[in-house]
Amino acid sequence: MSLHDLNWLVSHSESKASKMVDQLRDHGITHEELLALMGSIPRHEFVEPAFSHLAYSATPLPIGRNQTISQPLTVARMTEWLLAYSRLGRVLEIGTGSGYQTRILSHFFNKVHTIERHEPLYVQAKKRLSSMGIKNVEYLFADGQMGWPNKVEMDAVIITAMASKIPLALTDCLKQQGILIMPIDHPSPQIGCWRKEGDRWKCLGTEPAYFVPLLEGMEHA
Ligand code: SAH
């Protein structure tokens, strides 16, 4: 690729990214630091190359291994909930996928723990974020339903795949007043945010969204 082509690609991506930010504002995302961050992250580097021209569009996109990156509004909404309700200490993400949500979490939380069950996605996301200079993330190739080893206590847990039931290991590791963000498919596909209050869960918000399923076990290359 010539320098001219590279310059064109970069400026073209920047204008698409600023349109994406305008759309997020139109849909009620108001957190300025989050909007600025999403406007600056090269989202086209997180999707399959054949879809990079659509990276800033309001749609989920393939990231390999039949998995998808959530559309920007869903990512923004989940993050805004965390920023509104969670302590920004330690967060556990189930479903590293492309690493896009991980990259955003790493900006706001002191420490991010992220688990992926597809080995090639785990390897790629780790390499991608390391090359971007991200240092406060711990990666694990495992079935995320088992939780993080050694029962580390979390301020927040975010599940980015649709579960039919909530894995106990993921609610047990949450501190009191901790925040759980996860997709549910009843009564229709949506993402929700809950606060752990004793042995009860207070719902703080929901938003329509579609996710790939949370699956058992691990898949090697
Ligand atoms: N947050 C991701 C979205 C990835 S899609 C991003 O920003 O790109 C959901 C991811 O969850 C997929 O990569 C899928 O492989 C992973 N996944 C599904 N079940 C899982 C499980 N039990 N443990 C860990 N990861 C899982």
XYZ file of C-alpha atoms and ligand atoms in Angstrom:
247
model
C 0.000 0.000 0.000
C 1.413 3.418 -0.933
C 1.673 6.269 1.577
C -1.064 8.071 -0.375
C -3.409 5.055 -0.041
C -2.620 4.793 3.672
C -3.358 8.503 4.246
C -6.642 8.138 2.366
C -7.629 5.091 4.421
C -6.827 6.809 7.721
C -8.738 10.024 6.939
C -11.653 8.027 5.500
C -11.856 5.945 8.700
C -11.731 9.115 10.801
C -14.767 10.615 9.047
C -16.670 7.321 9.369
C -15.765 7.189 13.060
C -17.047 10.714 13.669
C -20.333 9.816 11.906
C -20.575 6.782 14.198
C -20.132 9.060 17.216
C -22.894 11.395 15.922
C -25.209 8.367 15.633
C -24.374 7.295 19.188
C -25.285 10.791 20.411
C -28.557 10.606 18.443
C -29.346 7.395 20.344
C -28.801 8.993 23.731
C -25.166 8.177 24.541
C -23.939 11.215 26.481
C -20.667 10.223 28.195
C -18.147 12.529 26.478
C -15.019 10.548 27.377
C -16.627 7.344 26.053
C -17.712 9.070 22.828
C -14.225 10.486 22.307
C -12.670 7.075 22.988
C -14.984 5.254 20.561
C -14.261 7.933 17.974
C -10.531 7.325 18.319
C -10.315 3.496 18.422
C -9.623 2.007 14.947
C -12.673 -0.261 14.889
C -11.802 -1.429 11.353
C -8.797 -3.255 12.831
C -11.093 -5.423 14.997
C -13.341 -6.922 12.281
C -12.614 -9.423 9.499
C -10.704 -7.531 6.758
C -13.459 -8.170 4.176
C -15.856 -6.169 6.365
C -13.534 -3.330 7.407
C -15.426 -0.841 5.166
C -18.510 -1.487 7.359
C -16.670 -1.317 10.687
C -18.289 1.975 11.788
C -21.830 1.034 10.676
C -24.714 0.330 13.038
C -24.517 -3.425 12.617
C -22.847 -6.473 14.210
C -19.955 -7.770 12.043
C -17.985 -11.020 11.656
C -14.738 -11.327 13.626
C -13.896 -14.924 12.619
C -14.885 -18.385 13.938
C -18.567 -17.551 13.239
C -18.538 -14.925 16.004
C -19.561 -11.277 15.777
C -18.559 -7.942 17.265
C -21.622 -6.136 18.692
C -22.853 -3.014 16.951
C -21.403 0.260 18.332
C -24.588 1.318 20.159
C -24.719 -1.927 22.155
C -21.062 -1.588 23.165
C -21.627 2.063 24.118
C -24.765 1.306 26.163
C -23.109 -1.521 28.113
C -20.112 0.696 28.847
C -22.255 3.659 29.847
C -24.061 1.468 32.397
C -20.726 0.438 33.867
C -19.589 4.066 34.030
C -22.826 5.109 35.718
C -23.159 2.308 38.260
C -19.921 0.403 38.817
C -16.760 1.004 40.794
C -14.018 1.124 38.156
C -11.670 -1.304 39.896
C -11.740 -4.844 38.529
C -14.000 -6.102 35.732
C -14.464 -9.609 34.306
C -15.471 -9.914 30.643
C -16.765 -13.223 29.275
C -16.239 -13.394 25.497
C -13.086 -11.488 24.496
C -13.927 -11.955 20.806
C -12.129 -9.283 18.783
C -10.995 -7.436 21.929
C -12.939 -4.264 21.012
C -15.034 -4.172 24.202
C -11.917 -5.201 26.161
C -10.049 -2.212 24.704
C -12.813 0.135 25.905
C -12.970 -1.458 29.374
C -9.183 -1.137 29.688
C -9.484 2.637 29.336
C -11.845 3.008 32.294
C -11.087 0.122 34.696
C -7.879 -0.383 36.684
C -7.807 -4.056 35.734
C -9.643 -6.099 33.090
C -9.889 -9.901 33.184
C -11.175 -11.370 29.927
C -11.949 -14.969 28.936
C -12.426 -16.435 25.428
C -13.250 -20.068 24.502
C -11.939 -19.872 20.881
C -8.157 -20.183 20.906
C -7.509 -18.261 17.636
C -9.672 -15.328 18.824
C -7.946 -15.341 22.220
C -4.495 -15.304 20.564
C -5.451 -12.603 18.065
C -7.110 -10.272 20.608
C -4.166 -10.572 22.995
C -1.715 -9.747 20.187
C -3.867 -6.909 18.872
C -4.296 -5.149 22.220
C -0.660 -5.672 23.220
C 0.435 -4.062 19.940
C -1.817 -1.103 20.841
C 0.105 -0.718 24.107
C -2.690 -1.990 26.383
C -1.144 -3.317 29.617
C -3.903 -3.636 32.242
C -5.631 -6.700 30.746
C -5.257 -10.342 31.767
C -6.337 -12.828 29.094
C -7.480 -16.406 29.585
C -8.284 -19.126 27.058
C -11.013 -21.079 28.894
C -14.743 -21.680 29.277
C -15.803 -18.416 30.920
C -18.730 -20.074 32.670
C -16.247 -21.401 35.217
C -15.283 -17.822 36.194
C -11.775 -16.463 36.804
C -9.400 -18.871 38.606
C -8.656 -18.318 42.317
C -12.037 -16.655 42.912
C -10.823 -13.057 42.430
C -13.615 -10.659 43.507
C -14.956 -8.371 40.788
C -16.615 -4.942 40.814
C -18.387 -5.811 37.564
C -19.019 -8.778 35.274
C -19.936 -8.301 31.623
C -21.050 -11.280 29.543
C -21.006 -10.623 25.797
C -22.714 -13.877 24.690
C -26.310 -15.021 25.268
C -26.716 -17.531 28.125
C -29.820 -19.612 28.750
C -29.016 -19.596 32.463
C -26.637 -17.474 34.543
C -23.445 -19.353 35.446
C -23.191 -19.328 39.260
C -19.412 -18.788 39.202
C -20.035 -15.426 37.521
C -22.523 -14.108 40.057
C -20.594 -15.527 43.038
C -17.405 -13.600 42.141
C -19.255 -10.257 42.132
C -18.851 -8.036 45.191
C -21.957 -6.747 46.974
C -23.279 -3.728 44.991
C -21.375 -5.162 42.006
C -22.772 -4.734 38.505
C -23.747 -7.582 36.163
C -24.275 -6.900 32.476
C -25.553 -9.763 30.375
C -27.813 -10.552 27.427
C -31.114 -12.345 28.003
C -33.482 -13.688 25.354
C -36.727 -13.429 27.310
C -39.212 -11.937 26.442
C -37.101 -10.762 23.453
C -33.336 -10.538 22.798
C -31.924 -7.751 24.957
C -29.010 -6.714 27.126
C -29.598 -5.844 30.763
C -27.795 -4.300 33.720
C -28.317 -5.497 37.315
C -26.907 -4.590 40.734
C -26.210 -7.313 43.307
C -28.041 -6.326 46.502
C -27.749 -9.082 49.125
C -29.283 -12.129 47.469
C -31.448 -9.989 45.149
C -30.779 -8.321 41.780
C -31.992 -4.811 41.033
C -32.515 -4.173 37.306
C -31.006 -0.823 36.274
C -31.757 -0.914 32.561
C -32.391 -2.988 29.438
C -31.900 -2.385 25.714
C -32.782 -4.529 22.675
C -29.696 -6.363 21.375
C -28.704 -9.577 19.645
C -25.760 -11.764 20.772
C -24.129 -15.040 19.733
C -24.723 -17.867 22.258
C -22.606 -18.563 25.337
C -21.237 -22.053 24.661
C -19.633 -24.731 26.814
C -16.048 -25.946 26.598
C -13.116 -24.651 24.572
C -12.235 -24.764 20.856
C -8.638 -25.055 19.746
C -7.328 -23.774 16.424
N -16.913 -8.560 23.282
C -16.635 -9.099 21.958
C -17.880 -9.739 21.398
C -17.587 -11.104 21.007
S -18.964 -12.117 20.589
C -16.054 -8.050 21.017
O -16.023 -6.860 21.369
O -15.612 -8.417 19.931
C -19.008 -13.215 21.967
C -17.738 -13.990 22.237
O -18.028 -14.848 23.352
C -17.272 -14.905 21.103
O -15.949 -14.627 20.777
C -17.415 -16.318 21.690
O -16.441 -17.232 21.231
C -17.290 -16.042 23.182
N -17.854 -17.068 24.057
C -19.008 -17.757 23.934
N -19.168 -18.617 24.954
C -18.080 -18.447 25.766
C -17.649 -19.054 26.982
N -18.357 -20.017 27.580
N -16.482 -18.638 27.521
C -15.729 -17.663 26.930
N -16.077 -17.078 25.775
C -17.241 -17.460 25.197
